[in-house]
């Protein structure tokens, strides 16, 4: 059964300039889960490229599993040639590449942090080959998600040893990219758990601290994912704000997640609409130019047509929320409330407080109208109500 796409051509129609991207593994997700076999046949990468281009996407990303590990050199060349031909025919780009360091049973105790030195070495070999492929396809961002870098029992390894192995691997790969003179930088992706009981460097904040211990921290940034920070009970837009503020938001994985559940990788905006709104507001107010990558997949209930509904809906919801942000930024009552708050903030937001002995003395001598400070509210209830009404479409 094939339903014709009835999506209208309107202000929310995705176009390449919106920088929406999908991994081959997202729309190609066959619907396998821990309790059931795949429900959809594999989608050939070239079909994915053509369909994403038809829907208005900018790019497609890949793990190194575009080329099966047992492919012969001639098969590898054919697969890459056909993939490149589809990219040329559609104009789709490959902004990001990454390595699958979690499916092969060899990685059952991790890849970069496996107790087995042979596995750590194999992980580097696999990643270097994937970096070469990514560079060949034009990728300038290389994502590292350490899905297996963790433990089920702390008896397994000293977490400090794991961090040393992790750091050595990332330092080695940075040196490899420098030696090859690739125009490429790394984006580290955090997740608190699943598939390991606990994953090392579990949140974006942990990853940010880790980056500053590396030999080439300028080459390494972050790839925060909505579901992963929410699994840790955190506000995703705060993680993204910290990455942005540090100049380390090199990439982003967009999806949706219900609180207190496994990593659902749901369609962007399909849950926690308010969180999605404030994320889009942050990215758009910052004029962030990066790729809006949807690391998510269709419900297991869906057929191939449902997969494309998922992809189109992901992009469309982002654009609808982008328009809601523009309405928020132009809403007179909301902006008046924010202007009142701005006057209380003193100067322009971001004006730095700097120390001087004179400034310290003046502060020490200052008297404060504490009764007023204790009495005055902030009108956040009104501000949030107006925000909710705007999201519900009544403003
Ligand atoms: C999981 O969120 C991971 C994998 O999907 C991939 O390695 C990475 C890139 O977006 N995210
Ligand atoms: Mn995820
Ligand atoms: Mn991800």
mmCIF file of C-alpha atoms and ligand atoms in Angstrom:
data_model
loop_
_atom_site.group_PDB
_atom_site.id
_atom_site.type_symbol
_atom_site.label_atom_id
_atom_site.label_comp_id
_atom_site.label_asym_id
_atom_site.label_seq_id
_atom_site.Cartn_x
_atom_site.Cartn_y
_atom_site.Cartn_z
ATOM 1 C CA UNK A 1 0.000 0.000 0.000
ATOM 2 C CA UNK A 2 1.505 3.382 -0.885
ATOM 3 C CA UNK A 3 -0.062 6.573 0.518
ATOM 4 C CA UNK A 4 0.665 9.663 -1.565
ATOM 5 C CA UNK A 5 2.419 12.293 0.532
ATOM 6 C CA UNK A 6 -0.138 14.975 1.264
ATOM 7 C CA UNK A 7 2.256 17.310 3.032
ATOM 8 C CA UNK A 8 1.586 20.901 1.895
ATOM 9 C CA UNK A 9 4.281 23.158 0.386
ATOM 10 C CA UNK A 10 4.262 25.916 3.014
ATOM 11 C CA UNK A 11 6.506 27.831 5.413
ATOM 12 C CA UNK A 12 7.324 24.565 7.170
ATOM 13 C CA UNK A 13 8.521 22.695 4.092
ATOM 14 C CA UNK A 14 12.090 21.515 4.727
ATOM 15 C CA UNK A 15 14.791 22.772 2.377
ATOM 16 C CA UNK A 16 18.558 22.083 2.216
ATOM 17 C CA UNK A 17 19.388 25.509 3.671
ATOM 18 C CA UNK A 18 17.774 24.377 6.927
ATOM 19 C CA UNK A 19 20.705 21.950 7.412
ATOM 20 C CA UNK A 20 18.621 18.920 8.373
ATOM 21 C CA UNK A 21 20.546 15.646 8.300
ATOM 22 C CA UNK A 22 19.837 11.983 9.054
ATOM 23 C CA UNK A 23 22.118 9.014 9.664
ATOM 24 C CA UNK A 24 21.744 6.025 7.365
ATOM 25 C CA UNK A 25 20.948 4.077 10.534
ATOM 26 C CA UNK A 26 18.025 6.366 11.463
ATOM 27 C CA UNK A 27 15.675 6.052 8.495
ATOM 28 C CA UNK A 28 17.318 2.704 7.828
ATOM 29 C CA UNK A 29 16.418 1.389 11.271
ATOM 30 C CA UNK A 30 14.765 -1.996 10.608
ATOM 31 C CA UNK A 31 12.702 -1.893 13.806
ATOM 32 C CA UNK A 32 14.589 -4.529 15.771
ATOM 33 C CA UNK A 33 14.281 -4.199 19.541
ATOM 34 C CA UNK A 34 15.421 -6.332 22.494
ATOM 35 C CA UNK A 35 12.163 -8.258 22.326
ATOM 36 C CA UNK A 36 11.542 -8.518 18.612
ATOM 37 C CA UNK A 37 13.033 -9.150 15.221
ATOM 38 C CA UNK A 38 13.269 -6.498 12.449
ATOM 39 C CA UNK A 39 9.900 -5.499 11.005
ATOM 40 C CA UNK A 40 11.199 -3.615 7.950
ATOM 41 C CA UNK A 41 13.495 -4.835 5.165
ATOM 42 C CA UNK A 42 16.906 -3.133 4.869
ATOM 43 C CA UNK A 43 16.861 0.111 2.877
ATOM 44 C CA UNK A 44 19.697 0.443 0.341
ATOM 45 C CA UNK A 45 21.849 3.504 1.154
ATOM 46 C CA UNK A 46 21.320 4.905 -2.333
ATOM 47 C CA UNK A 47 17.516 4.777 -1.848
ATOM 48 C CA UNK A 48 17.916 6.599 1.469
ATOM 49 C CA UNK A 49 19.955 9.321 -0.230
ATOM 50 C CA UNK A 50 17.327 9.857 -2.939
ATOM 51 C CA UNK A 51 14.374 9.844 -0.519
ATOM 52 C CA UNK A 52 16.028 12.251 1.946
ATOM 53 C CA UNK A 53 16.842 14.620 -0.895
ATOM 54 C CA UNK A 54 13.208 14.414 -2.065
ATOM 55 C CA UNK A 55 12.026 15.352 1.449
ATOM 56 C CA UNK A 56 14.283 18.436 1.609
ATOM 57 C CA UNK A 57 17.145 17.198 3.794
ATOM 58 C CA UNK A 58 20.645 18.706 3.483
ATOM 59 C CA UNK A 59 22.763 15.716 4.316
ATOM 60 C CA UNK A 60 23.171 12.092 5.263
ATOM 61 C CA UNK A 61 25.596 10.698 7.856
ATOM 62 C CA UNK A 62 27.044 7.256 8.200
ATOM 63 C CA UNK A 63 28.690 4.771 10.462
ATOM 64 C CA UNK A 64 31.438 2.734 8.889
ATOM 65 C CA UNK A 65 28.788 0.083 8.307
ATOM 66 C CA UNK A 66 28.040 1.573 4.884
ATOM 67 C CA UNK A 67 30.697 -0.942 3.848
ATOM 68 C CA UNK A 68 30.192 -4.373 5.445
ATOM 69 C CA UNK A 69 33.295 -5.418 7.414
ATOM 70 C CA UNK A 70 33.796 -8.499 5.255
ATOM 71 C CA UNK A 71 33.538 -6.580 1.953
ATOM 72 C CA UNK A 72 36.394 -7.141 -0.477
ATOM 73 C CA UNK A 73 38.319 -4.055 -1.694
ATOM 74 C CA UNK A 74 36.468 -4.181 -5.021
ATOM 75 C CA UNK A 75 33.075 -4.491 -3.254
ATOM 76 C CA UNK A 76 34.033 -1.567 -0.992
ATOM 77 C CA UNK A 77 34.912 0.532 -4.032
ATOM 78 C CA UNK A 78 31.615 -0.365 -5.736
ATOM 79 C CA UNK A 79 29.543 0.509 -2.637
ATOM 80 C CA UNK A 80 31.331 3.828 -2.156
ATOM 81 C CA UNK A 81 31.153 4.609 -5.891
ATOM 82 C CA UNK A 82 27.379 3.991 -5.982
ATOM 83 C CA UNK A 83 26.910 6.031 -2.798
ATOM 84 C CA UNK A 84 28.913 8.914 -4.236
ATOM 85 C CA UNK A 85 26.880 8.748 -7.452
ATOM 86 C CA UNK A 86 23.660 9.112 -5.453
ATOM 87 C CA UNK A 87 25.160 12.070 -3.564
ATOM 88 C CA UNK A 88 26.159 13.715 -6.850
ATOM 89 C CA UNK A 89 22.757 13.061 -8.410
ATOM 90 C CA UNK A 90 20.878 14.577 -5.462
ATOM 91 C CA UNK A 91 23.315 17.178 -4.133
ATOM 92 C CA UNK A 92 23.057 15.629 -0.667
ATOM 93 C CA UNK A 93 26.174 16.165 1.502
ATOM 94 C CA UNK A 94 27.928 14.003 4.131
ATOM 95 C CA UNK A 95 28.628 16.451 7.004
ATOM 96 C CA UNK A 96 29.338 13.849 9.689
ATOM 97 C CA UNK A 97 30.736 10.345 9.919
ATOM 98 C CA UNK A 98 31.233 7.989 12.829
ATOM 99 C CA UNK A 99 32.281 4.472 13.706
ATOM 100 C CA UNK A 100 30.186 1.566 14.902
ATOM 101 C CA UNK A 101 32.137 0.527 17.983
ATOM 102 C CA UNK A 102 29.226 -1.189 19.652
ATOM 103 C CA UNK A 103 27.678 -3.920 17.447
ATOM 104 C CA UNK A 104 30.608 -6.312 16.957
ATOM 105 C CA UNK A 105 30.788 -8.816 19.866
ATOM 106 C CA UNK A 106 34.484 -7.980 20.093
ATOM 107 C CA UNK A 107 33.380 -4.711 21.721
ATOM 108 C CA UNK A 108 31.396 -6.349 24.491
ATOM 109 C CA UNK A 109 33.690 -4.822 27.137
ATOM 110 C CA UNK A 110 34.015 -1.558 25.284
ATOM 111 C CA UNK A 111 36.191 -0.412 22.402
ATOM 112 C CA UNK A 112 38.641 2.311 23.524
ATOM 113 C CA UNK A 113 38.306 1.179 27.156
ATOM 114 C CA UNK A 114 38.117 -2.600 26.737
ATOM 115 C CA UNK A 115 40.265 -4.534 29.212
ATOM 116 C CA UNK A 116 41.641 -6.406 26.174
ATOM 117 C CA UNK A 117 44.458 -4.388 24.579
ATOM 118 C CA UNK A 118 43.840 -6.181 21.259
ATOM 119 C CA UNK A 119 40.285 -4.833 21.218
ATOM 120 C CA UNK A 120 41.491 -1.314 21.981
ATOM 121 C CA UNK A 121 43.921 -1.620 19.069
ATOM 122 C CA UNK A 122 41.242 -3.001 16.749
ATOM 123 C CA UNK A 123 38.936 -0.096 17.724
ATOM 124 C CA UNK A 124 41.620 2.371 16.636
ATOM 125 C CA UNK A 125 42.148 0.521 13.344
ATOM 126 C CA UNK A 126 38.409 0.483 12.648
ATOM 127 C CA UNK A 127 38.074 4.169 13.541
ATOM 128 C CA UNK A 128 41.010 5.256 11.376
ATOM 129 C CA UNK A 129 39.489 3.403 8.398
ATOM 130 C CA UNK A 130 36.134 5.074 9.100
ATOM 131 C CA UNK A 131 37.810 8.488 9.393
ATOM 132 C CA UNK A 132 39.412 7.899 5.979
ATOM 133 C CA UNK A 133 36.013 7.025 4.492
ATOM 134 C CA UNK A 134 34.390 10.028 6.149
ATOM 135 C CA UNK A 135 37.097 12.342 4.796
ATOM 136 C CA UNK A 136 36.687 10.798 1.335
ATOM 137 C CA UNK A 137 32.976 11.643 1.450
ATOM 138 C CA UNK A 138 33.582 15.189 2.695
ATOM 139 C CA UNK A 139 32.690 14.826 6.375
ATOM 140 C CA UNK A 140 34.218 17.539 8.582
ATOM 141 C CA UNK A 141 32.716 16.376 11.880
ATOM 142 C CA UNK A 142 33.565 13.008 13.373
ATOM 143 C CA UNK A 143 31.262 11.813 16.135
ATOM 144 C CA UNK A 144 32.481 9.416 18.804
ATOM 145 C CA UNK A 145 29.751 7.780 20.870
ATOM 146 C CA UNK A 146 31.266 5.373 23.379
ATOM 147 C CA UNK A 147 28.172 3.216 23.737
ATOM 148 C CA UNK A 148 30.088 0.287 25.124
ATOM 149 C CA UNK A 149 32.619 2.294 27.184
ATOM 150 C CA UNK A 150 31.329 1.337 30.592
ATOM 151 C CA UNK A 151 30.678 -1.410 33.073
ATOM 152 C CA UNK A 152 28.003 -3.521 34.724
ATOM 153 C CA UNK A 153 30.255 -4.043 37.750
ATOM 154 C CA UNK A 154 32.989 -1.774 39.076
ATOM 155 C CA UNK A 155 34.943 -4.914 39.913
ATOM 156 C CA UNK A 156 35.747 -5.008 36.202
ATOM 157 C CA UNK A 157 38.127 -2.064 36.020
ATOM 158 C CA UNK A 158 39.393 1.033 37.800
ATOM 159 C CA UNK A 159 37.439 3.927 36.212
ATOM 160 C CA UNK A 160 40.663 5.944 36.246
ATOM 161 C CA UNK A 161 42.334 3.359 34.041
ATOM 162 C CA UNK A 162 39.368 3.511 31.679
ATOM 163 C CA UNK A 163 39.689 7.279 31.430
ATOM 164 C CA UNK A 164 43.394 6.988 30.617
ATOM 165 C CA UNK A 165 42.638 4.475 27.839
ATOM 166 C CA UNK A 166 39.813 6.727 26.563
ATOM 167 C CA UNK A 167 42.090 9.795 26.546
ATOM 168 C CA UNK A 168 44.939 7.920 24.819
ATOM 169 C CA UNK A 169 42.552 6.789 22.068
ATOM 170 C CA UNK A 170 41.110 10.250 21.420
ATOM 171 C CA UNK A 171 44.590 11.820 21.516
ATOM 172 C CA UNK A 172 45.838 9.180 19.051
ATOM 173 C CA UNK A 173 42.930 9.853 16.656
ATOM 174 C CA UNK A 174 43.469 13.613 16.848
ATOM 175 C CA UNK A 175 47.101 13.047 15.892
ATOM 176 C CA UNK A 176 45.970 10.777 13.044
ATOM 177 C CA UNK A 177 43.686 13.492 11.628
ATOM 178 C CA UNK A 178 46.497 16.034 11.962
ATOM 179 C CA UNK A 179 48.982 13.703 10.253
ATOM 180 C CA UNK A 180 46.545 13.125 7.388
ATOM 181 C CA UNK A 181 45.796 16.876 7.241
ATOM 182 C CA UNK A 182 42.060 16.192 7.184
ATOM 183 C CA UNK A 183 39.697 19.127 7.672
ATOM 184 C CA UNK A 184 37.966 17.298 10.488
ATOM 185 C CA UNK A 185 37.231 17.742 14.174
ATOM 186 C CA UNK A 186 35.717 15.387 16.732
ATOM 187 C CA UNK A 187 32.376 15.655 18.524
ATOM 188 C CA UNK A 188 32.048 13.476 21.628
ATOM 189 C CA UNK A 189 28.611 12.154 22.487
ATOM 190 C CA UNK A 190 27.594 11.323 26.045
ATOM 191 C CA UNK A 191 24.993 8.876 27.315
ATOM 192 C CA UNK A 192 24.477 7.739 30.950
ATOM 193 C CA UNK A 193 23.651 4.064 30.318
ATOM 194 C CA UNK A 194 22.332 1.514 27.761
ATOM 195 C CA UNK A 195 23.730 -0.647 26.372
ATOM 196 C CA UNK A 196 26.164 -0.740 29.327
ATOM 197 C CA UNK A 197 24.907 -0.628 32.882
ATOM 198 C CA UNK A 198 26.838 2.608 33.357
ATOM 199 C CA UNK A 199 28.642 4.410 30.553
ATOM 200 C CA UNK A 200 31.786 6.428 31.311
ATOM 201 C CA UNK A 201 31.544 10.213 30.768
ATOM 202 C CA UNK A 202 27.745 9.965 31.093
ATOM 203 C CA UNK A 203 26.653 13.540 30.337
ATOM 204 C CA UNK A 204 27.672 16.460 28.146
ATOM 205 C CA UNK A 205 29.144 18.182 31.201
ATOM 206 C CA UNK A 206 31.394 15.182 31.953
ATOM 207 C CA UNK A 207 32.500 15.128 28.310
ATOM 208 C CA UNK A 208 33.283 18.851 28.381
ATOM 209 C CA UNK A 209 35.560 18.414 31.384
ATOM 210 C CA UNK A 210 37.243 15.437 29.673
ATOM 211 C CA UNK A 211 37.934 17.490 26.525
ATOM 212 C CA UNK A 212 40.093 19.934 28.502
ATOM 213 C CA UNK A 213 42.379 17.055 29.587
ATOM 214 C CA UNK A 214 43.206 16.151 25.950
ATOM 215 C CA UNK A 215 46.377 17.056 24.043
ATOM 216 C CA UNK A 216 44.427 18.938 21.356
ATOM 217 C CA UNK A 217 41.248 20.205 23.042
ATOM 218 C CA UNK A 218 40.692 22.665 20.169
ATOM 219 C CA UNK A 219 40.028 19.702 17.843
ATOM 220 C CA UNK A 220 37.393 18.174 20.105
ATOM 221 C CA UNK A 221 33.858 19.343 20.850
ATOM 222 C CA UNK A 222 30.490 17.893 21.758
ATOM 223 C CA UNK A 223 27.558 16.126 20.141
ATOM 224 C CA UNK A 224 24.804 16.357 22.791
ATOM 225 C CA UNK A 225 21.709 14.224 22.256
ATOM 226 C CA UNK A 226 18.239 15.120 23.579
ATOM 227 C CA UNK A 227 17.328 11.639 24.814
ATOM 228 C CA UNK A 228 20.691 11.051 26.481
ATOM 229 C CA UNK A 229 20.623 14.139 28.723
ATOM 230 C CA UNK A 230 16.954 13.553 29.514
ATOM 231 C CA UNK A 231 17.738 9.958 30.520
ATOM 232 C CA UNK A 232 20.034 11.533 33.121
ATOM 233 C CA UNK A 233 17.139 13.708 34.316
ATOM 234 C CA UNK A 234 18.743 16.875 32.968
ATOM 235 C CA UNK A 235 17.431 19.843 30.976
ATOM 236 C CA UNK A 236 18.801 19.350 27.460
ATOM 237 C CA UNK A 237 18.847 23.050 26.529
ATOM 238 C CA UNK A 238 21.108 23.736 29.551
ATOM 239 C CA UNK A 239 23.623 21.149 28.296
ATOM 240 C CA UNK A 240 23.502 22.702 24.833
ATOM 241 C CA UNK A 241 23.873 26.206 26.319
ATOM 242 C CA UNK A 242 27.029 25.131 28.148
ATOM 243 C CA UNK A 243 28.412 23.590 24.941
ATOM 244 C CA UNK A 244 27.527 26.713 22.931
ATOM 245 C CA UNK A 245 28.971 29.063 25.534
ATOM 246 C CA UNK A 246 32.225 27.069 25.544
ATOM 247 C CA UNK A 247 32.392 27.141 21.739
ATOM 248 C CA UNK A 248 32.118 23.351 21.763
ATOM 249 C CA UNK A 249 28.745 22.666 20.099
ATOM 250 C CA UNK A 250 30.241 20.933 17.061
ATOM 251 C CA UNK A 251 27.152 18.800 16.298
ATOM 252 C CA UNK A 252 23.792 17.859 17.829
ATOM 253 C CA UNK A 253 21.564 14.751 17.891
ATOM 254 C CA UNK A 254 17.880 15.699 17.886
ATOM 255 C CA UNK A 255 15.108 13.344 18.973
ATOM 256 C CA UNK A 256 12.523 12.991 21.746
ATOM 257 C CA UNK A 257 12.245 10.965 24.924
ATOM 258 C CA UNK A 258 9.686 10.173 27.608
ATOM 259 C CA UNK A 259 11.085 10.657 31.099
ATOM 260 C CA UNK A 260 12.329 7.617 32.977
ATOM 261 C CA UNK A 261 12.555 5.263 30.034
ATOM 262 C CA UNK A 262 15.209 3.564 27.939
ATOM 263 C CA UNK A 263 16.680 5.529 25.026
ATOM 264 C CA UNK A 264 13.616 5.823 22.814
ATOM 265 C CA UNK A 265 15.129 7.941 20.024
ATOM 266 C CA UNK A 266 11.623 9.210 19.164
ATOM 267 C CA UNK A 267 10.756 11.666 16.390
ATOM 268 C CA UNK A 268 11.916 15.189 17.304
ATOM 269 C CA UNK A 269 9.165 17.147 19.061
ATOM 270 C CA UNK A 270 6.940 14.101 19.561
ATOM 271 C CA UNK A 271 7.359 14.449 23.313
ATOM 272 C CA UNK A 272 8.305 17.347 25.654
ATOM 273 C CA UNK A 273 7.278 20.016 23.146
ATOM 274 C CA UNK A 274 8.228 22.790 25.585
ATOM 275 C CA UNK A 275 11.752 21.391 25.898
ATOM 276 C CA UNK A 276 11.979 21.156 22.119
ATOM 277 C CA UNK A 277 10.784 24.774 21.813
ATOM 278 C CA UNK A 278 13.437 26.132 24.174
ATOM 279 C CA UNK A 279 16.120 24.074 22.417
ATOM 280 C CA UNK A 280 15.129 25.487 19.025
ATOM 281 C CA UNK A 281 15.013 28.979 20.611
ATOM 282 C CA UNK A 282 18.548 28.540 21.907
ATOM 283 C CA UNK A 283 19.925 27.349 18.555
ATOM 284 C CA UNK A 284 18.069 29.967 16.512
ATOM 285 C CA UNK A 285 18.720 32.907 18.883
ATOM 286 C CA UNK A 286 22.407 31.932 18.783
ATOM 287 C CA UNK A 287 22.249 31.738 14.955
ATOM 288 C CA UNK A 288 24.016 28.362 15.329
ATOM 289 C CA UNK A 289 24.989 27.251 11.795
ATOM 290 C CA UNK A 290 25.512 23.558 12.570
ATOM 291 C CA UNK A 291 23.759 20.486 11.276
ATOM 292 C CA UNK A 292 20.344 19.703 12.753
ATOM 293 C CA UNK A 293 20.909 15.921 12.855
ATOM 294 C CA UNK A 294 17.991 13.660 13.746
ATOM 295 C CA UNK A 295 19.435 10.670 15.577
ATOM 296 C CA UNK A 296 16.108 8.891 15.928
ATOM 297 C CA UNK A 297 13.902 6.399 14.137
ATOM 298 C CA UNK A 298 10.307 5.554 13.263
ATOM 299 C CA UNK A 299 8.116 3.524 15.626
ATOM 300 C CA UNK A 300 8.486 -0.231 15.222
ATOM 301 C CA UNK A 301 4.834 -0.213 14.120
ATOM 302 C CA UNK A 302 5.703 1.580 10.880
ATOM 303 C CA UNK A 303 6.245 0.416 7.297
ATOM 304 C CA UNK A 304 8.566 2.262 4.890
ATOM 305 C CA UNK A 305 5.969 4.977 4.228
ATOM 306 C CA UNK A 306 5.833 5.525 7.982
ATOM 307 C CA UNK A 307 9.618 5.905 8.025
ATOM 308 C CA UNK A 308 9.373 8.819 5.591
ATOM 309 C CA UNK A 309 6.503 10.288 7.659
ATOM 310 C CA UNK A 310 8.920 10.135 10.605
ATOM 311 C CA UNK A 311 11.694 11.888 8.659
ATOM 312 C CA UNK A 312 9.424 14.564 7.220
ATOM 313 C CA UNK A 313 7.715 15.157 10.563
ATOM 314 C CA UNK A 314 11.074 15.593 12.304
ATOM 315 C CA UNK A 315 12.044 18.433 9.992
ATOM 316 C CA UNK A 316 8.576 19.962 9.825
ATOM 317 C CA UNK A 317 8.207 20.135 13.606
ATOM 318 C CA UNK A 318 11.598 21.854 13.888
ATOM 319 C CA UNK A 319 10.447 24.515 11.390
ATOM 320 C CA UNK A 320 7.100 25.004 13.135
ATOM 321 C CA UNK A 321 8.919 25.511 16.439
ATOM 322 C CA UNK A 322 11.320 27.913 14.683
ATOM 323 C CA UNK A 323 8.313 29.985 13.642
ATOM 324 C CA UNK A 324 6.990 29.840 17.238
ATOM 325 C CA UNK A 325 10.377 31.210 18.375
ATOM 326 C CA UNK A 326 9.993 34.130 15.953
ATOM 327 C CA UNK A 327 6.508 34.798 17.387
ATOM 328 C CA UNK A 328 7.922 34.654 20.936
ATOM 329 C CA UNK A 329 10.652 37.128 20.022
ATOM 330 C CA UNK A 330 8.054 39.445 18.476
ATOM 331 C CA UNK A 331 5.297 39.087 21.072
ATOM 332 C CA UNK A 332 4.833 42.560 22.647
ATOM 333 C CA UNK A 333 3.620 41.333 26.066
ATOM 334 C CA UNK A 334 6.347 38.695 26.370
ATOM 335 C CA UNK A 335 9.022 41.126 25.270
ATOM 336 C CA UNK A 336 7.750 43.784 27.710
ATOM 337 C CA UNK A 337 8.061 41.316 30.600
ATOM 338 C CA UNK A 338 11.589 40.428 29.455
ATOM 339 C CA UNK A 339 12.496 44.124 29.130
ATOM 340 C CA UNK A 340 11.324 44.731 32.720
ATOM 341 C CA UNK A 341 13.504 41.830 33.840
ATOM 342 C CA UNK A 342 16.373 43.222 31.768
ATOM 343 C CA UNK A 343 16.206 46.490 33.661
ATOM 344 C CA UNK A 344 16.533 44.572 36.950
ATOM 345 C CA UNK A 345 19.456 42.571 35.502
ATOM 346 C CA UNK A 346 21.458 45.767 35.213
ATOM 347 C CA UNK A 347 23.158 46.739 31.974
ATOM 348 C CA UNK A 348 22.995 44.311 29.067
ATOM 349 C CA UNK A 349 22.907 40.548 29.747
ATOM 350 C CA UNK A 350 26.452 39.262 29.495
ATOM 351 C CA UNK A 351 28.092 42.464 30.866
ATOM 352 C CA UNK A 352 31.007 41.042 32.853
ATOM 353 C CA UNK A 353 31.550 41.689 36.552
ATOM 354 C CA UNK A 354 35.229 42.451 36.978
ATOM 355 C CA UNK A 355 37.143 42.844 40.234
ATOM 356 C CA UNK A 356 38.871 45.927 41.471
ATOM 357 C CA UNK A 357 39.743 46.958 45.026
ATOM 358 C CA UNK A 358 37.588 50.016 44.479
ATOM 359 C CA UNK A 359 34.682 47.888 43.282
ATOM 360 C CA UNK A 360 35.057 45.630 46.315
ATOM 361 C CA UNK A 361 35.096 48.600 48.703
ATOM 362 C CA UNK A 362 32.013 50.081 47.072
ATOM 363 C CA UNK A 363 30.196 46.753 47.393
ATOM 364 C CA UNK A 364 31.190 46.450 51.019
ATOM 365 C CA UNK A 365 29.907 49.977 51.708
ATOM 366 C CA UNK A 366 26.641 49.559 49.755
ATOM 367 C CA UNK A 367 23.322 49.347 51.643
ATOM 368 C CA UNK A 368 20.566 47.205 50.100
ATOM 369 C CA UNK A 369 16.800 47.695 50.196
ATOM 370 C CA UNK A 370 16.338 44.150 51.492
ATOM 371 C CA UNK A 371 12.583 44.521 52.258
ATOM 372 C CA UNK A 372 11.972 45.427 48.616
ATOM 373 C CA UNK A 373 14.241 42.644 47.339
ATOM 374 C CA UNK A 374 12.387 40.167 49.539
ATOM 375 C CA UNK A 375 8.971 41.437 48.468
ATOM 376 C CA UNK A 376 9.248 41.804 44.697
ATOM 377 C CA UNK A 377 8.258 38.885 42.400
ATOM 378 C CA UNK A 378 9.529 38.171 38.867
ATOM 379 C CA UNK A 379 6.282 37.605 36.872
ATOM 380 C CA UNK A 380 7.575 34.229 35.657
ATOM 381 C CA UNK A 381 4.095 32.698 36.043
ATOM 382 C CA UNK A 382 2.734 35.287 33.560
ATOM 383 C CA UNK A 383 5.742 34.821 31.297
ATOM 384 C CA UNK A 384 5.406 31.039 31.239
ATOM 385 C CA UNK A 385 1.627 31.188 30.736
ATOM 386 C CA UNK A 386 2.144 33.423 27.690
ATOM 387 C CA UNK A 387 4.767 30.948 26.435
ATOM 388 C CA UNK A 388 2.370 28.019 26.850
ATOM 389 C CA UNK A 389 -0.410 29.939 25.100
ATOM 390 C CA UNK A 390 1.957 30.743 22.254
ATOM 391 C CA UNK A 391 2.864 27.055 21.959
ATOM 392 C CA UNK A 392 -0.821 26.118 22.027
ATOM 393 C CA UNK A 393 -1.445 28.522 19.172
ATOM 394 C CA UNK A 394 -3.662 31.057 20.931
ATOM 395 C CA UNK A 395 -1.056 33.892 20.607
HETATM 396 C C1 LIG B 1 23.618 6.848 19.574
HETATM 397 O O1 LIG B 1 22.888 7.957 19.990
HETATM 398 C C2 LIG B 1 24.755 7.228 18.671
HETATM 399 C C3 LIG B 1 24.781 6.416 17.412
HETATM 400 O O2 LIG B 1 23.509 6.554 16.839
HETATM 401 C C4 LIG B 1 25.819 7.136 16.609
HETATM 402 O O3 LIG B 1 27.045 6.496 16.800
HETATM 403 C C5 LIG B 1 25.889 8.510 17.196
HETATM 404 C C6 LIG B 1 25.896 9.530 16.106
HETATM 405 O O4 LIG B 1 24.808 10.374 16.106
HETATM 406 N N1 LIG B 1 24.761 8.563 18.152
HETATM 407 MN MN1 LIG B 2 19.988 7.814 21.518
HETATM 408 MN MN1 LIG B 3 23.179 9.899 19.062
#
